[in-house]
Coordinates of C-alpha atoms and ligand atoms in Angstrom, one line a residue:
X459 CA 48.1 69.8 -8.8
X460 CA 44.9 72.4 -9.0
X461 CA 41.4 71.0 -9.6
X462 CA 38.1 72.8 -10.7
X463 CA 36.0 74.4 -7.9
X464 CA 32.9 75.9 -8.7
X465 CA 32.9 77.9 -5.6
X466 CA 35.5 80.1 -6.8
X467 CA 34.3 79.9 -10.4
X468 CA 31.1 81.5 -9.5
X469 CA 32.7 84.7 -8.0
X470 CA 32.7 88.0 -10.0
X471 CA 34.8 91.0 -8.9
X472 CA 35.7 93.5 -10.8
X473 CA 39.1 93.3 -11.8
X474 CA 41.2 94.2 -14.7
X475 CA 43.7 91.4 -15.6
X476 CA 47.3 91.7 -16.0
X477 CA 48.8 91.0 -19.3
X478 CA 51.6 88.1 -20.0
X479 CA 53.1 87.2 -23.0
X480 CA 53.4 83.3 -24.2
X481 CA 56.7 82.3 -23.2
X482 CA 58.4 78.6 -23.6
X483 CA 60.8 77.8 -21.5
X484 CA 64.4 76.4 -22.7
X485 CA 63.3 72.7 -21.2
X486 CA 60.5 72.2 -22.7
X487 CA 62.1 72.5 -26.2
X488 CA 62.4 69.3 -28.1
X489 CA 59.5 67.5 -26.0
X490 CA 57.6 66.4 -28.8
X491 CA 60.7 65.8 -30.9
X492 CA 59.2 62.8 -33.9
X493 CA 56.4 62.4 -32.6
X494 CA 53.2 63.1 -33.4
X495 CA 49.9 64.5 -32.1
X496 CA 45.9 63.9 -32.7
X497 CA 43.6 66.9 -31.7
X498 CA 39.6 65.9 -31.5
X499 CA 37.9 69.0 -30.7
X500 CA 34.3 69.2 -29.6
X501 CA 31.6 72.2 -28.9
X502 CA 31.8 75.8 -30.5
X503 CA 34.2 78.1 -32.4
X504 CA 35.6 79.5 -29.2
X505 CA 37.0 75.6 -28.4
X506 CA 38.3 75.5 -32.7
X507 CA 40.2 78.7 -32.2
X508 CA 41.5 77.2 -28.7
X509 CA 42.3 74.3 -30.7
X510 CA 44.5 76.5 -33.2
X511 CA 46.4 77.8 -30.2
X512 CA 47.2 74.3 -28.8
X513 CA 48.3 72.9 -32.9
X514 CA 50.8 75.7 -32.8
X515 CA 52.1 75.2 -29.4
X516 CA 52.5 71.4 -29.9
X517 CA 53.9 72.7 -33.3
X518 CA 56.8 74.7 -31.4
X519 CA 57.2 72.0 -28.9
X520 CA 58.6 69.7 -31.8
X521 CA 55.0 67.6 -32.3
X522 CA 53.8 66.9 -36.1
X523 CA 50.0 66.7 -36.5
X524 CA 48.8 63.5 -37.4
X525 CA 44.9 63.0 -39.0
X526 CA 44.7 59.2 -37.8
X527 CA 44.3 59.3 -34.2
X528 CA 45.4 55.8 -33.5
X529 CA 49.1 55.9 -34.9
X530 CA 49.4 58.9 -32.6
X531 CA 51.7 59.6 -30.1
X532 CA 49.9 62.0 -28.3
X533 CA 45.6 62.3 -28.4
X534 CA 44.5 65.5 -26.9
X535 CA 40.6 65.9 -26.0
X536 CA 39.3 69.6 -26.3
X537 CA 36.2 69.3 -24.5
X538 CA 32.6 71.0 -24.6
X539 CA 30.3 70.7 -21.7
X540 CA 27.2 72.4 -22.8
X541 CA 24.8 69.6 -22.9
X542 CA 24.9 66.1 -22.1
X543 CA 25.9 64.5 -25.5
X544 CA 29.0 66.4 -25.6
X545 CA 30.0 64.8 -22.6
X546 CA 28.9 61.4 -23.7
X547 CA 30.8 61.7 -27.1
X548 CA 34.4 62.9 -25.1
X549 CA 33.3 60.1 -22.4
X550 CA 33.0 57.4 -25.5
X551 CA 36.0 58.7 -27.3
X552 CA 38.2 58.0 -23.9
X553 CA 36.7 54.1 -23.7
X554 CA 38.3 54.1 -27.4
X555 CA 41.5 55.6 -26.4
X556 CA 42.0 53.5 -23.1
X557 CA 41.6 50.3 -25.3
X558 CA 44.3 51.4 -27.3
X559 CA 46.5 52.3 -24.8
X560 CA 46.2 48.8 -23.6
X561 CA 48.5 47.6 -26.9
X562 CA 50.4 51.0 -27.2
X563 CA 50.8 52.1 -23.4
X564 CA 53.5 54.8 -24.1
X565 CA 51.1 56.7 -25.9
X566 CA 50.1 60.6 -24.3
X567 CA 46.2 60.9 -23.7
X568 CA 45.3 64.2 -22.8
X569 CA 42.1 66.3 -21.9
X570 CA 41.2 70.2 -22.4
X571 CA 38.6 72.2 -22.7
X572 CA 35.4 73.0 -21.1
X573 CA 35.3 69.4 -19.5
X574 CA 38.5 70.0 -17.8
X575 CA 36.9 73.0 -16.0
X576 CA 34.0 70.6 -14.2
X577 CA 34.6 70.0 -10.6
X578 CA 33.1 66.3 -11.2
X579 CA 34.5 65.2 -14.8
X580 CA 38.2 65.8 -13.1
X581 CA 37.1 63.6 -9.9
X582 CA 35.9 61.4 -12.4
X583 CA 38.8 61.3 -14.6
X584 CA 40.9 60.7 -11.5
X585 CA 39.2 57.7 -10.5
X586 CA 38.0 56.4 -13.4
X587 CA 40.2 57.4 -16.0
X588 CA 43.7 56.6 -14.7
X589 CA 45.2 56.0 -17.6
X590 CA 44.4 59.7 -18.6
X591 CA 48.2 61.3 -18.7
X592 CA 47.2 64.6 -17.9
X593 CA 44.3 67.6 -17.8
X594 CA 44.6 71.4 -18.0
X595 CA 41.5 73.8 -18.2
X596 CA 40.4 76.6 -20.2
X597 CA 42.4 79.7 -18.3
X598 CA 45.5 78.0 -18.5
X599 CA 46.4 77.1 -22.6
X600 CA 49.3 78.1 -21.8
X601 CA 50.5 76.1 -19.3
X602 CA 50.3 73.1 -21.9
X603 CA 54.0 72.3 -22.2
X604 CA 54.5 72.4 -18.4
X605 CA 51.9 70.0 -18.0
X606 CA 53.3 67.7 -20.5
X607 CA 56.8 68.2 -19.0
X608 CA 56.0 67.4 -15.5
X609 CA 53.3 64.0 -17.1
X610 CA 57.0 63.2 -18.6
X611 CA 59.2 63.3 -15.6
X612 CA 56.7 61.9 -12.8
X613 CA 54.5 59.1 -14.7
X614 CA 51.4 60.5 -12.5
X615 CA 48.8 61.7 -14.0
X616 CA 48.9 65.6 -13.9
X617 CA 45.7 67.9 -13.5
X618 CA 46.5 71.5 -13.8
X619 CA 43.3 73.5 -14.3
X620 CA 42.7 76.9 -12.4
X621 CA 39.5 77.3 -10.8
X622 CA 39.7 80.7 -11.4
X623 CA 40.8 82.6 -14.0
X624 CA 44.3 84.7 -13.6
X625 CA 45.6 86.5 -16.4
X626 CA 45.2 87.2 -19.8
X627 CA 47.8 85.6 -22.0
X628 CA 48.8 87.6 -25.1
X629 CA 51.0 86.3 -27.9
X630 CA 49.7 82.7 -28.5
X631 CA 51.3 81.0 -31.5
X632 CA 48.3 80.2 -34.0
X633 CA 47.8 77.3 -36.6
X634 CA 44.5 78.3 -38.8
X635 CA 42.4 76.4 -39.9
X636 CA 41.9 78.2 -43.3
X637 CA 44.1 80.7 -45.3
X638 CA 41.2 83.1 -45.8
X639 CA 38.8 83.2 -42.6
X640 CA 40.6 83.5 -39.1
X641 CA 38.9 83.5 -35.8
X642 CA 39.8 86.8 -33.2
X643 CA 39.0 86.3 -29.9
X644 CA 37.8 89.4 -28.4
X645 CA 36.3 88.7 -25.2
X646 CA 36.5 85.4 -22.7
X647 CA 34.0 84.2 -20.2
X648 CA 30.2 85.0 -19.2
X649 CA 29.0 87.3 -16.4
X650 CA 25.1 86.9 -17.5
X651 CA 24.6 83.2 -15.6
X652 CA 21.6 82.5 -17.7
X653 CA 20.1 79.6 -15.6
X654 CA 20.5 76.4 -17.6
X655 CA 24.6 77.4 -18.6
X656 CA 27.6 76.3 -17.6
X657 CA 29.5 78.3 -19.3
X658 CA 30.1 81.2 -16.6
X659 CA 31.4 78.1 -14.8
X660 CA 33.8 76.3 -17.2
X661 CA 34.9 79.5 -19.2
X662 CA 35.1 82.3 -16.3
X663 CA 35.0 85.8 -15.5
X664 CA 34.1 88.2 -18.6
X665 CA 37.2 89.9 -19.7
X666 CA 38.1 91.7 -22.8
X667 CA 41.4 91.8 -24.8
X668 CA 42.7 94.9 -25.2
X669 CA 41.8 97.1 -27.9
X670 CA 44.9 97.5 -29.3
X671 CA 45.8 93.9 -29.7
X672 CA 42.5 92.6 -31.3
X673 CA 43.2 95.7 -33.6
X674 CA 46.9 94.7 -34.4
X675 CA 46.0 90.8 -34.7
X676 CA 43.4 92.0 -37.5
X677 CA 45.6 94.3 -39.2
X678 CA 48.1 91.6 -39.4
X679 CA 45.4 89.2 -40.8
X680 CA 44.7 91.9 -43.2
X681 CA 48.3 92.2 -44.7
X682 CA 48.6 88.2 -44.8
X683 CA 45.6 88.5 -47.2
X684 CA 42.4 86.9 -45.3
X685 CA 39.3 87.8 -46.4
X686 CA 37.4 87.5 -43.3
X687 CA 37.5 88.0 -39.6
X688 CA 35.0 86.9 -36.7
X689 CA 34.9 88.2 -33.7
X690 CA 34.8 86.0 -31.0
X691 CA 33.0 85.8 -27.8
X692 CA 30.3 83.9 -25.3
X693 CA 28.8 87.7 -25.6
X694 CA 31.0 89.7 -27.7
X695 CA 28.5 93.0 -27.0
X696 CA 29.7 92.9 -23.3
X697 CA 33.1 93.7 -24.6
X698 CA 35.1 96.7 -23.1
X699 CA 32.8 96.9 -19.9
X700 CA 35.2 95.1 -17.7
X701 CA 37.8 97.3 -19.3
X702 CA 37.0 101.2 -20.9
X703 CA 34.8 103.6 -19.3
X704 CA 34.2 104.9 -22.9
X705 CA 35.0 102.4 -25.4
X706 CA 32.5 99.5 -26.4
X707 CA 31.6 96.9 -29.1
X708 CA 30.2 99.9 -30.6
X709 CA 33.8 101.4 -31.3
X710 CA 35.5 98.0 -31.4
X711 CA 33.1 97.0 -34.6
X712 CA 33.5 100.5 -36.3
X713 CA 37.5 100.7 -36.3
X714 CA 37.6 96.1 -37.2
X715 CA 36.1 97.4 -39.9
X716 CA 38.1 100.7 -40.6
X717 CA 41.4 98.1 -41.1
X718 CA 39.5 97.1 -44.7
X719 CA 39.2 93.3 -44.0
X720 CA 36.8 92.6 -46.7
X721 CA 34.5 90.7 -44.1
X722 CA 33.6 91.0 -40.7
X723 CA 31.4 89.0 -38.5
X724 CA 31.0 88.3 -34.8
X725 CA 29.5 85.9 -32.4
X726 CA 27.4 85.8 -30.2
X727 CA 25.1 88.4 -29.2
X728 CA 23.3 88.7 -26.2
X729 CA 20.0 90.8 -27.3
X730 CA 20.2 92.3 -23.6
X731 CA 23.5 94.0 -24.9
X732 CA 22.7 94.8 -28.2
X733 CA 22.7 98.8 -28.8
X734 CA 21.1 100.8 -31.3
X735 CA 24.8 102.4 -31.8
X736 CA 25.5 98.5 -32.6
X737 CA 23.0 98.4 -34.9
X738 CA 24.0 101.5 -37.2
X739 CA 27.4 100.7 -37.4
X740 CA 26.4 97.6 -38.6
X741 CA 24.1 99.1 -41.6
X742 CA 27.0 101.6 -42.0
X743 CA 30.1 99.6 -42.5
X744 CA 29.7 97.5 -46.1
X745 CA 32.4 95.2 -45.3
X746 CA 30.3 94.2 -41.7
X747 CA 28.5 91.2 -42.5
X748 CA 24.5 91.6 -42.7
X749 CA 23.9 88.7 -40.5
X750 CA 23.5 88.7 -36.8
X751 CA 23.1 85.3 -34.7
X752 CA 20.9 86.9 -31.6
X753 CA 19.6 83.6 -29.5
X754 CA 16.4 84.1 -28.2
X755 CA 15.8 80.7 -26.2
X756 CA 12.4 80.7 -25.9
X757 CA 9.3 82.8 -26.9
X758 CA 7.5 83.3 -23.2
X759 CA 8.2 85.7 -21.0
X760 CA 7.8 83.5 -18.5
X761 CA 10.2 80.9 -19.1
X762 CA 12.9 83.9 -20.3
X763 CA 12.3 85.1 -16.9
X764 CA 13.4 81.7 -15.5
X765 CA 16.0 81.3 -17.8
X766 CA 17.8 84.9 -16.6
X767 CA 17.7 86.0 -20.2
X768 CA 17.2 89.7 -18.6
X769 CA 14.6 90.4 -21.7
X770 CA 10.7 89.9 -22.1
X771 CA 9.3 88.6 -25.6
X772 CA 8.2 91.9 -26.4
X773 CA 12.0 93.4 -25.5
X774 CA 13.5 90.7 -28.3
X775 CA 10.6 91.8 -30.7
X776 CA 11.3 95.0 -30.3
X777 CA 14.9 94.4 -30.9
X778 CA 14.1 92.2 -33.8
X779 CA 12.3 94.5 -35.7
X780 CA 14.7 97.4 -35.3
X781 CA 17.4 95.7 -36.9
X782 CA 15.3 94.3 -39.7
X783 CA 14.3 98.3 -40.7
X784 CA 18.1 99.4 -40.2
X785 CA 20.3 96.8 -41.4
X786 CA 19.6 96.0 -45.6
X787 CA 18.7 92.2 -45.8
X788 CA 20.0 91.3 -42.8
X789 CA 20.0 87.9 -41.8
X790 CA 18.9 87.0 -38.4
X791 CA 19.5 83.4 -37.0
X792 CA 19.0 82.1 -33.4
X793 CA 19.4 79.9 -30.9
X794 CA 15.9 77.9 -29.2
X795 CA 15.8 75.7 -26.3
X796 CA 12.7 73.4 -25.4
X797 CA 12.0 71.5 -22.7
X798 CA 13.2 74.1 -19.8
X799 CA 12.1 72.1 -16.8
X800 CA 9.0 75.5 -16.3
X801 CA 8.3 75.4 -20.0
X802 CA 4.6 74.1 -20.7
X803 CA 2.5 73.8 -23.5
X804 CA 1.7 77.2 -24.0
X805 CA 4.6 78.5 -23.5
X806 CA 6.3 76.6 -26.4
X807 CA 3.3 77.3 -27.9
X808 CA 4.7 81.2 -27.6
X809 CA 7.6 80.0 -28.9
X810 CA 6.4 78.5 -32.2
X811 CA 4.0 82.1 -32.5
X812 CA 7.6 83.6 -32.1
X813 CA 9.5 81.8 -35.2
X814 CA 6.3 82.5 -37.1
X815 CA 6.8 86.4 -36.3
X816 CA 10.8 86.3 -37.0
X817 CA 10.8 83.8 -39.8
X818 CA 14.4 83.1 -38.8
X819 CA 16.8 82.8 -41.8
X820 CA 18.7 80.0 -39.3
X821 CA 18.1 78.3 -36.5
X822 CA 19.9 76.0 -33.4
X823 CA 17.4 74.4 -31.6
X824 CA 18.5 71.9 -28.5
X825 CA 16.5 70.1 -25.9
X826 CA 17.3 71.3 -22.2
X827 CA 20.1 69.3 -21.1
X828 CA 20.5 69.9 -17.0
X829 CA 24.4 70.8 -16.1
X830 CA 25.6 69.7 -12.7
X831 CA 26.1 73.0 -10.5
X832 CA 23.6 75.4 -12.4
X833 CA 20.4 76.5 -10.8
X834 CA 18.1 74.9 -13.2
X835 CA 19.6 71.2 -12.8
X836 CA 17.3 71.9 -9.5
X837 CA 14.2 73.3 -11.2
X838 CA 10.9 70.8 -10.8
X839 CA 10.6 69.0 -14.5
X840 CA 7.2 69.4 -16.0
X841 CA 7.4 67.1 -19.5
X842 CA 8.3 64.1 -20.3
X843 CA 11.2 63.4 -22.4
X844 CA 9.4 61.9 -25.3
X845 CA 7.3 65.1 -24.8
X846 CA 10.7 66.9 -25.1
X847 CA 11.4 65.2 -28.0
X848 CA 8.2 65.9 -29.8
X849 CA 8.6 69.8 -29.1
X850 CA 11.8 69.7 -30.6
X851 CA 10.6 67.8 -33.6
X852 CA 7.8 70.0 -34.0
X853 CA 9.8 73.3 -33.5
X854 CA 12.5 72.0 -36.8
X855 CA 8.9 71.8 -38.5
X856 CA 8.6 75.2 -38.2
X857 CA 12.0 76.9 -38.7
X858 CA 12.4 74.4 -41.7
X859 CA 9.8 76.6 -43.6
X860 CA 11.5 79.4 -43.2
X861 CA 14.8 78.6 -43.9
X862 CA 13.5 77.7 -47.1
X863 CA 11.5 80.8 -48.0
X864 CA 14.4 83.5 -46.8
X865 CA 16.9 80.8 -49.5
X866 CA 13.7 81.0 -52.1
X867 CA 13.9 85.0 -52.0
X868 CA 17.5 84.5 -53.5
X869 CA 16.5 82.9 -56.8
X870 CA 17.7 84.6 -59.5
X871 CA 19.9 87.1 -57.6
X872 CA 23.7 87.9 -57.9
X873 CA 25.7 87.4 -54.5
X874 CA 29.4 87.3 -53.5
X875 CA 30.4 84.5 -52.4
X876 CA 33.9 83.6 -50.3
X877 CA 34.7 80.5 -51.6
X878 CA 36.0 78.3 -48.9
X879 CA 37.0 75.0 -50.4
X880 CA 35.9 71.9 -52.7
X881 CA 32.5 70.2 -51.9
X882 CA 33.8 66.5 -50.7
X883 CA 30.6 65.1 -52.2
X884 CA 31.1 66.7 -55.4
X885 CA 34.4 67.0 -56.3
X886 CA 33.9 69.6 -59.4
X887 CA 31.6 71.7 -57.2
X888 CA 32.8 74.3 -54.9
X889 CA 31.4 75.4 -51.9
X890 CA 31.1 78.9 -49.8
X891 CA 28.8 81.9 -48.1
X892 CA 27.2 84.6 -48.8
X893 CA 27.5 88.1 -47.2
X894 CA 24.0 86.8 -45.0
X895 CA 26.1 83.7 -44.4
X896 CA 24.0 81.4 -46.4
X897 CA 25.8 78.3 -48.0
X898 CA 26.3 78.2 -52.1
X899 CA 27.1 75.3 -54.1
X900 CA 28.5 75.9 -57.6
X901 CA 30.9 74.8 -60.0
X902 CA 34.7 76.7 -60.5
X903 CA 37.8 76.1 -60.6
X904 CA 40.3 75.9 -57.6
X905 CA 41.9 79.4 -58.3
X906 CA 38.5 80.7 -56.6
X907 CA 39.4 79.2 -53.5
X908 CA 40.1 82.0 -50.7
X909 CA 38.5 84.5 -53.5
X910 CA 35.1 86.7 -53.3
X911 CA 33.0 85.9 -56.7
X912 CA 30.2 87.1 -57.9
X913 CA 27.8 83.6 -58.0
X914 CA 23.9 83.6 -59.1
X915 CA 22.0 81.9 -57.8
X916 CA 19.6 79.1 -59.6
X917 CA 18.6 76.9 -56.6
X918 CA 17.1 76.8 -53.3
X919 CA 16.8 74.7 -51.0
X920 CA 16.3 73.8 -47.0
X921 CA 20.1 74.5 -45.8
X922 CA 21.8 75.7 -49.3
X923 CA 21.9 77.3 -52.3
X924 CA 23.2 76.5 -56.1
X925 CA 24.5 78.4 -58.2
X926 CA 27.2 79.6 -61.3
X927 CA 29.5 81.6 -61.3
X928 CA 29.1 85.2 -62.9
X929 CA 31.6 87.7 -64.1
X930 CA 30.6 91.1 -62.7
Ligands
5AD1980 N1 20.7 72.7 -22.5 C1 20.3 72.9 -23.8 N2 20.9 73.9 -24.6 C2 21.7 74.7 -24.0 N3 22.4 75.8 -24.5 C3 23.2 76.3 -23.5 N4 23.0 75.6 -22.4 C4 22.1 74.6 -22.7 C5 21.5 73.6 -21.9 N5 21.8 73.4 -20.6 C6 22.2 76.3 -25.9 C7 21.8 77.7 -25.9 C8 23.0 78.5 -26.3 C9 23.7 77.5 -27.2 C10 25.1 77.8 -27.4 O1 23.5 76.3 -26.5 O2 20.7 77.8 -26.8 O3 22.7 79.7 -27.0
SF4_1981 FE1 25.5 80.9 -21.4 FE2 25.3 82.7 -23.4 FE3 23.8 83.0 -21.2 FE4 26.5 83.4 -21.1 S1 24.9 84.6 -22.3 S2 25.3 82.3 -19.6 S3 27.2 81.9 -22.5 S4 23.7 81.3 -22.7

């Protein structure tokens, strides 16, 4: 058994991590032989992709994927930790799951993730949460079927989760999502230990895949016909410094985009990191996507400087502004958090001046949620929570405006669209982005799916657009 220990998950040293390739071992074949398997996943892309990784595993183990969790015979919990109503949905999810194990107790329950990697959700899960079969953590994917195996032979409940990362695994079979868009990881973990994160904690050291595998894993995606990459990351412009003296996002950008994926994008930015070199290859490349997500938290100085953002307001303006004169029509959205235990009124005040200045074309906006172990769990509070709330509400006030203006400037326009699926509301209406990432509504036949078509556009509204589609 290993357990979570933020001690060692706090530690940086700079290290370049041996490669492995996913192996199964002759045992393990067979384990999941007819039966089947639920996955719930939680939080951000990074967990979706981990998510494809474990389908495919489970796939090779012998496991079929089954969409109704309670005729399963294994449930798996990815797990996000970022604020507290993650958490509480996971922790609600497990009082379902226990009840049912009550009338099916040979059912598997397993939980992954960011969760996993908390030094008091496992001591948690080992008191409370017995019947739990068995919990690995976000370094060790790969050690999935062992875990499973061992649950198997001993009837105890297994907890295998590395406080510390070890190796980076290479060769992990994949299930996509979607025939057309794939996710890439690029770079794991977070060195920047903004304040209020956990994610340095739960996801590790930064550490970048090698060039050449990112670039073979794209060029691959290219010849199976998908449309679209993104590049993944907790802050994919970090990526090569653990790694290259001379090699950066910079390069890695310019030569995704040299393989002739019709589409790249990648996520997320950390303004601190983001070069002007960045910037040109971006206006450059036609097939790079003109929209950047670039979180900016908050708009005072003061509480960035709390936060450890390592920029002032000014620095993100400056920033800001560059991009909007380099990159045509780019779309910048963000990330806001209210509430920070320093914030007070004038400070959100700075941030409200802030989304008046940037007009955002989209915007996540979260009240602080305090995570066990970070530094500002221990800042002094200074609002209420129903003061919280009202900040929050009156923030969405604002960024609503201007999500509808930068859709209102498309009226009438011609974009392409990637045409992801069928509207479930709708079913004759089909649904998909634009280059800037915007969602389009429009009518078309099925054939489209997967396809980039020209669409114009003939409605506007808060979060989407409507349109036809045009032959061009
Ligand atoms: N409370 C609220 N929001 C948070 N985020 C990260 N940590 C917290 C927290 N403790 C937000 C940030 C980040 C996004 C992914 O989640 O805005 O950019
Ligand atoms: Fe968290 Fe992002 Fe800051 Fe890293 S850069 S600590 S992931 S908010």
């Amino acid at each position: 058994m290993q357990i979570p220990n933020y001690k060692e998950a706090k530690k940086r040293e700079r290290k370049v991590f041996q490669i492995e390739e996913f192996q199964l071992e002759k045992e393990w074949e067979h384990l999941g032989d007819n039966k089947t398997y639920f996955i719930k996943t939680y939080g951000c892309q990074m967990n979706e992709h981990d998510t494809e990784n474990i389908k495919a595993i489970l796939e090779k183990l012998g496991f079929q994927e089954s969409s109704n969790w309670e005729e399963s015979d294994l449930i798996l919990l990815n797990t996000c930790s970022i604020r507290e109503n993650a958490h509480n949905k996971a922790y609600g999810m497990l009082g379902r799951i226990k009840h049912l194990k009550e009338s099916r107790p040979d059912i598997l329950v397993g939980v992954c993730g960011c969760m996993a990697q908390e030094e008091g959700v496992v001591s948690q899960i080992q008191e409370k949460y017995k019947f739990v079969n068995f919990v690995f953590g976000t370094h060790n994917l790969y050690d999935l079927p062992k875990v499973l195996y061992q649950s198997g032979k001993t009837h105890h409940q297994e907890i295998e989760v590395l406080p510390k990362e070890e190796k980076l695994v290479e060769g992990f079979p994949v299930k996509r999502e979607s025939k057309h868009k794939a996710f890439v990881n690029i770079i794991y973990g977070c060195d920047k230990f903004c304040t209020y994160c956990i994610v340095p904690y739960t996801r590790g050291s930064q550490r970048s895949r090698h060039k050449e595998d990112i670039l073979r894993e794209v060029e691959q995606l290219v010849k199976d016909g998908y449309q679209e990459v993104t590049l993944l990351g907790q802050n994919v412009n970090a990526y090569g410094k653990d790694l290259y003296e001379d090699y950066t996002m910079e390069n890695l950008l310019e030569d995704v985009a040299k393989t002739n994926i019709p589409r790249v994008r990648f996520m997320t930015s950390h303004p601190w990191d983001f070069t002007d070199g960045m910037i040109d290859v971006i206006a450059k490349y036609d097939n790079i996507m003109n929209a950047v997500h670039l979180p900016v938290q908050s708009g005072s100085s003061k509480v960035l400087k709390q936060m450890g953002r390592r920029y002032t307001k000014e620095d993100y303006l400056t920033l800001f502004s560059k991009m909007k004169e380099k990159i045509p029509n780019v779309a910048i959205s963000t990330d806001i958090i209210v509430g920070f235990p320093t914030e007070e009124e004038e400070d959100f005040q700075e941030t409200l001046d802030l989304v008046k200045t940037c007009q955002f074309d989209n915007a996540y906006s979260f009240v602080f949620s305090p995570r066990e172990g970070t530094p500002a769990c221990k800042f002094e509070n200074k609002t209420s929570e129903e003061e919280k709330n009202q900040r929050l509400y009156r923030l969405n006030e604002e960024l609503n405006k201007y999500f509808l203006k930068s859709n209102e400037k498309l009226l009438g326009k011609t974009v392409k669209v990637l045409v992801d699926g069928v509207n479930p509301t709708n079913k004759t209406a089909l649904y998909g982005y634009t280059e800037s990432n915007k969602l389009v509504n429009f009518d078309g036949s099925i054939d489209c799916i997967g396809k980039i078509v020209s669409v114009k556009i003939t409605d506007s509204k808060t979060w989407s657009l409507d349109g036809t589609i045009v032959d061009e």
